[in-house]
Amino acid sequence: MKIILKTKRLYLREFISSDGFHFYHLNKDEKVLKFTGDIPFKTEKEAYVFIKNYTEYKRHGFGRWAVCLNETDEFIGWCGLKNSNNEIDLGFRFYQKYWNKGYAAEAANACINYGFNSLKMHKIIARAYKENKASIRVLQKCYMVFQKNISYDGVPAVLLSKSNSN
Ligand SMILES: CC(C)(COP(=O)(O)OP(=O)(O)OC[C@H]1O[C@@H](n2cnc3c(N)ncnc32)[C@H](O)[C@@H]1OP(=O)(O)O)[C@@H](O)C(=O)NCCC(=O)NCCS
């Protein structure tokens, strides 16, 4: 198990095969997927195959990471960076029972700092559906700045970004 980051309450680690279980159950919740454009996995096996074929760490040296509680080691969701057409995209998704406890902002801020300080990234962007107020709020809590209105999967959305000031 490779731990990438630690915060006060959380640690972020690379995905492991048993995360297939969590990917399946996370994406089974329609409230979790509501503003993402994703569709649920058809079977639990499909989620395990997704994890098995997740090559981002090897290809880019970073990716989305599992977010776990320091206290209990529970998997609560994922957060991380994605190379998207040579832009670095910040994303996150958590089980509903962990919403509104500040976990997304804590994990996302740590990912941004890691991207800037350790991976020497210049700029990190994020996209969110306009209706996804919680997600936009998290991005604001990461000091990401509104850039423009966009259409994302055909849905009205916003693009935010933050530049490395070092
Ligand atoms: C978006 C998501 C990751 C936020 O996770 P979280 O751990 O609840 O986030 P935080 O607790 O750090 O912050 C949430 C903030 O949004 C606010 N918020 C929540 N619901 C809101 C709403 N409907 N309208 C306005 N603000 C809202 C909270 O009050 C909080 O802000 P505050 O700290 O200023 O009070 C979580 O809701 C989730 O997993 N959603 C499903 C997946 C998803 O949409 N991912 C993003 C795709 S772009």
Short mmCIF file of C-alpha atoms and ligand atoms in Angstrom, two decimals:
data_model
loop_
_atom_site.label_atom_id
_atom_site.label_comp_id
_atom_site.label_asym_id
_atom_site.label_seq_id
_atom_site.Cartn_x
_atom_site.Cartn_y
_atom_site.Cartn_z
CA MET A 1 0.00 0.00 0.00
CA LYS A 2 1.53 3.28 -1.09
CA ILE A 3 0.56 6.31 1.01
CA ILE A 4 0.95 9.57 -0.89
CA LEU A 5 -0.30 12.20 1.51
CA LYS A 6 -1.30 12.69 5.11
CA THR A 7 -3.47 15.39 6.63
CA LYS A 8 -4.79 15.92 10.13
CA ARG A 9 -7.68 13.48 9.74
CA LEU A 10 -6.95 11.68 6.48
CA TYR A 11 -4.43 9.82 4.43
CA LEU A 12 -4.48 9.41 0.67
CA ARG A 13 -3.11 6.23 -0.82
CA GLU A 14 -2.92 4.60 -4.22
CA PHE A 15 -5.86 2.37 -5.10
CA ILE A 16 -5.63 -1.29 -4.18
CA SER A 17 -7.64 -4.12 -5.73
CA SER A 18 -10.14 -4.35 -2.85
CA ASP A 19 -11.20 -0.73 -3.59
CA GLY A 20 -13.31 -2.28 -6.37
CA PHE A 21 -15.91 -2.93 -3.66
CA HIS A 22 -16.00 0.77 -2.76
CA PHE A 23 -16.06 2.01 -6.34
CA TYR A 24 -19.05 -0.19 -6.99
CA HIS A 25 -20.95 0.98 -3.91
CA LEU A 26 -19.96 4.64 -4.23
CA ASN A 27 -21.20 4.77 -7.80
CA LYS A 28 -24.36 2.84 -6.95
CA ASP A 29 -25.62 5.88 -5.05
CA GLU A 30 -27.47 8.10 -7.52
CA LYS A 31 -26.99 11.15 -5.29
CA VAL A 32 -23.23 10.66 -5.52
CA LEU A 33 -23.33 10.43 -9.32
CA LYS A 34 -25.97 13.14 -9.82
CA PHE A 35 -23.59 15.88 -10.96
CA THR A 36 -20.77 13.78 -12.37
CA GLY A 37 -21.97 12.50 -15.75
CA ASP A 38 -20.83 9.01 -14.73
CA ILE A 39 -22.94 5.89 -14.84
CA PRO A 40 -22.94 3.15 -12.18
CA PHE A 41 -20.89 0.00 -12.69
CA LYS A 42 -23.14 -2.81 -13.89
CA THR A 43 -21.55 -5.33 -11.56
CA GLU A 44 -19.10 -5.34 -8.69
CA LYS A 45 -16.70 -7.25 -10.94
CA GLU A 46 -16.70 -4.36 -13.43
CA ALA A 47 -15.50 -2.04 -10.66
CA TYR A 48 -12.71 -4.46 -9.73
CA VAL A 49 -11.64 -4.56 -13.40
CA PHE A 50 -11.63 -0.75 -13.47
CA ILE A 51 -9.19 -0.68 -10.54
CA LYS A 52 -7.05 -3.42 -12.08
CA ASN A 53 -6.75 -1.39 -15.29
CA TYR A 54 -6.07 1.92 -13.55
CA THR A 55 -2.69 2.87 -15.03
CA GLU A 56 -2.51 6.58 -14.18
CA TYR A 57 0.19 6.20 -11.49
CA LYS A 58 2.48 4.37 -13.90
CA ARG A 59 1.73 6.64 -16.85
CA HIS A 60 1.86 10.02 -15.11
CA GLY A 61 3.25 9.50 -11.61
CA PHE A 62 -0.03 10.65 -10.05
CA GLY A 63 -3.76 10.09 -10.26
CA ARG A 64 -6.87 9.87 -8.16
CA TRP A 65 -6.18 8.41 -4.71
CA ALA A 66 -8.23 6.61 -2.07
CA VAL A 67 -9.06 8.83 0.90
CA CYS A 68 -9.04 7.02 4.26
CA LEU A 69 -9.58 8.08 7.85
CA ASN A 70 -6.43 8.12 9.97
CA GLU A 71 -8.36 6.89 13.00
CA THR A 72 -10.08 3.85 11.52
CA ASP A 73 -8.50 3.25 8.09
CA GLU A 74 -11.99 3.42 6.58
CA PHE A 75 -12.19 4.22 2.86
CA ILE A 76 -14.43 7.30 2.64
CA GLY A 77 -14.00 8.25 -1.01
CA TRP A 78 -11.41 9.35 -3.52
CA CYS A 79 -9.69 12.59 -4.42
CA GLY A 80 -6.81 13.48 -6.66
CA LEU A 81 -5.27 14.75 -9.83
CA LYS A 82 -5.83 13.57 -13.37
CA ASN A 83 -3.91 14.30 -16.52
CA SER A 84 -6.70 15.41 -18.83
CA ASN A 85 -5.40 16.44 -22.28
CA ASN A 86 -2.25 17.87 -20.68
CA GLU A 87 -4.24 19.80 -18.12
CA ILE A 88 -4.21 18.73 -14.48
CA ASP A 89 -7.72 18.22 -13.23
CA LEU A 90 -8.69 18.03 -9.56
CA GLY A 91 -11.58 15.70 -8.71
CA PHE A 92 -13.25 14.09 -5.70
CA ARG A 93 -16.08 11.82 -4.68
CA PHE A 94 -17.14 10.66 -1.23
CA TYR A 95 -19.70 8.34 0.35
CA GLN A 96 -22.73 10.38 1.34
CA LYS A 97 -22.39 9.55 5.04
CA TYR A 98 -19.13 11.53 5.08
CA TRP A 99 -20.41 14.68 3.38
CA ASN A 100 -20.26 18.11 5.03
CA LYS A 101 -17.52 17.27 7.48
CA GLY A 102 -14.82 19.15 5.58
CA TYR A 103 -13.16 15.99 4.28
CA ALA A 104 -13.29 16.96 0.58
CA ALA A 105 -11.70 20.36 1.21
CA GLU A 106 -9.05 18.80 3.46
CA ALA A 107 -8.14 16.17 0.87
CA ALA A 108 -8.36 18.52 -2.13
CA ASN A 109 -6.17 21.18 -0.52
CA ALA A 110 -3.56 18.53 0.24
CA CYS A 111 -3.66 17.31 -3.38
CA ILE A 112 -3.18 20.84 -4.70
CA ASN A 113 -0.22 21.47 -2.38
CA TYR A 114 1.29 18.13 -3.36
CA GLY A 115 0.80 18.94 -7.06
CA PHE A 116 2.50 22.31 -6.70
CA ASN A 117 5.25 21.50 -4.19
CA SER A 118 6.21 17.90 -4.95
CA LEU A 119 5.12 17.40 -8.55
CA LYS A 120 6.01 20.96 -9.58
CA MET A 121 2.78 21.48 -11.47
CA HIS A 122 2.12 24.99 -12.77
CA LYS A 123 -1.65 25.04 -12.79
CA ILE A 124 -4.52 22.86 -11.57
CA ILE A 125 -8.03 23.14 -12.94
CA ALA A 126 -11.42 21.79 -11.89
CA ARG A 127 -14.77 21.56 -13.56
CA ALA A 128 -18.13 21.34 -11.81
CA TYR A 129 -21.73 21.42 -12.92
CA LYS A 130 -23.26 24.78 -11.99
CA GLU A 131 -25.87 22.97 -9.90
CA ASN A 132 -23.20 21.20 -7.88
CA LYS A 133 -23.00 23.84 -5.17
CA ALA A 134 -21.14 21.60 -2.70
CA SER A 135 -18.40 20.86 -5.22
CA ILE A 136 -18.01 24.53 -6.17
CA ARG A 137 -17.84 25.42 -2.49
CA VAL A 138 -15.06 22.87 -1.95
CA LEU A 139 -13.11 24.37 -4.86
CA GLN A 140 -13.55 27.83 -3.38
CA LYS A 141 -12.29 26.51 -0.05
CA CYS A 142 -9.18 25.46 -2.00
CA TYR A 143 -8.80 29.04 -3.25
CA MET A 144 -9.51 28.01 -6.81
CA VAL A 145 -10.70 30.92 -8.92
CA PHE A 146 -13.59 31.03 -11.38
CA GLN A 147 -12.31 31.20 -14.98
CA LYS A 148 -15.33 30.78 -17.20
CA ASN A 149 -18.67 29.14 -17.82
CA ILE A 150 -18.40 25.95 -19.85
CA SER A 151 -20.53 23.12 -21.10
CA TYR A 152 -19.45 19.85 -19.49
CA ASP A 153 -21.06 16.69 -20.90
CA GLY A 154 -23.57 19.11 -22.41
CA VAL A 155 -24.46 20.47 -18.97
CA PRO A 156 -23.89 24.10 -17.83
CA ALA A 157 -20.74 24.06 -15.74
CA VAL A 158 -17.90 26.21 -14.45
CA LEU A 159 -14.16 25.99 -14.86
CA LEU A 160 -11.98 27.04 -11.94
CA SER A 161 -8.23 27.05 -11.63
CA LYS A 162 -5.34 27.79 -9.32
CA SER A 163 -1.80 28.63 -10.39
CA ASN A 164 1.40 27.72 -8.60
CA SER A 165 2.75 30.91 -7.08
CA ASN A 166 6.20 29.47 -6.22
C1 LIG B 1 -18.87 17.42 -3.59
C2 LIG B 1 -18.39 16.58 -2.45
C3 LIG B 1 -17.09 15.89 -2.78
C4 LIG B 1 -18.17 17.48 -1.22
O1 LIG B 1 -17.61 16.71 -0.17
P1 LIG B 1 -17.67 17.18 1.35
O2 LIG B 1 -16.68 16.34 2.11
O3 LIG B 1 -19.06 17.22 1.80
O4 LIG B 1 -17.11 18.67 1.23
P2 LIG B 1 -16.74 19.65 2.43
O5 LIG B 1 -17.39 19.20 3.69
O6 LIG B 1 -15.25 19.85 2.45
O7 LIG B 1 -17.37 21.03 1.93
C5 LIG B 1 -18.70 21.10 1.47
C6 LIG B 1 -19.14 22.56 1.46
O8 LIG B 1 -20.26 22.68 0.60
C7 LIG B 1 -21.33 23.26 1.32
N1 LIG B 1 -22.55 22.69 0.75
C8 LIG B 1 -22.99 21.42 0.80
N2 LIG B 1 -24.14 21.31 0.14
C9 LIG B 1 -24.43 22.53 -0.36
C10 LIG B 1 -25.50 23.07 -1.14
N3 LIG B 1 -26.50 22.28 -1.57
N4 LIG B 1 -25.48 24.38 -1.47
C11 LIG B 1 -24.47 25.18 -1.04
N5 LIG B 1 -23.42 24.73 -0.30
C12 LIG B 1 -23.42 23.42 0.03
C13 LIG B 1 -21.08 22.87 2.76
O9 LIG B 1 -21.78 23.71 3.66
C14 LIG B 1 -19.57 23.05 2.82
O10 LIG B 1 -19.20 24.41 2.86
P3 LIG B 1 -18.76 25.12 4.26
O11 LIG B 1 -17.60 24.34 4.79
O12 LIG B 1 -18.41 26.52 3.87
O13 LIG B 1 -19.94 25.04 5.18
C15 LIG B 1 -19.44 15.50 -2.04
O14 LIG B 1 -20.67 16.14 -1.88
C16 LIG B 1 -19.57 14.41 -3.07
O15 LIG B 1 -18.89 13.39 -3.03
N6 LIG B 1 -20.50 14.62 -4.04
C17 LIG B 1 -20.72 13.63 -5.09
C18 LIG B 1 -19.61 13.58 -6.12
C19 LIG B 1 -19.36 14.91 -6.77
O16 LIG B 1 -20.28 15.65 -7.09
N7 LIG B 1 -18.08 15.20 -7.01
C20 LIG B 1 -17.66 16.43 -7.64
C21 LIG B 1 -17.85 16.38 -9.11
S1 LIG B 1 -17.31 17.91 -9.85
#
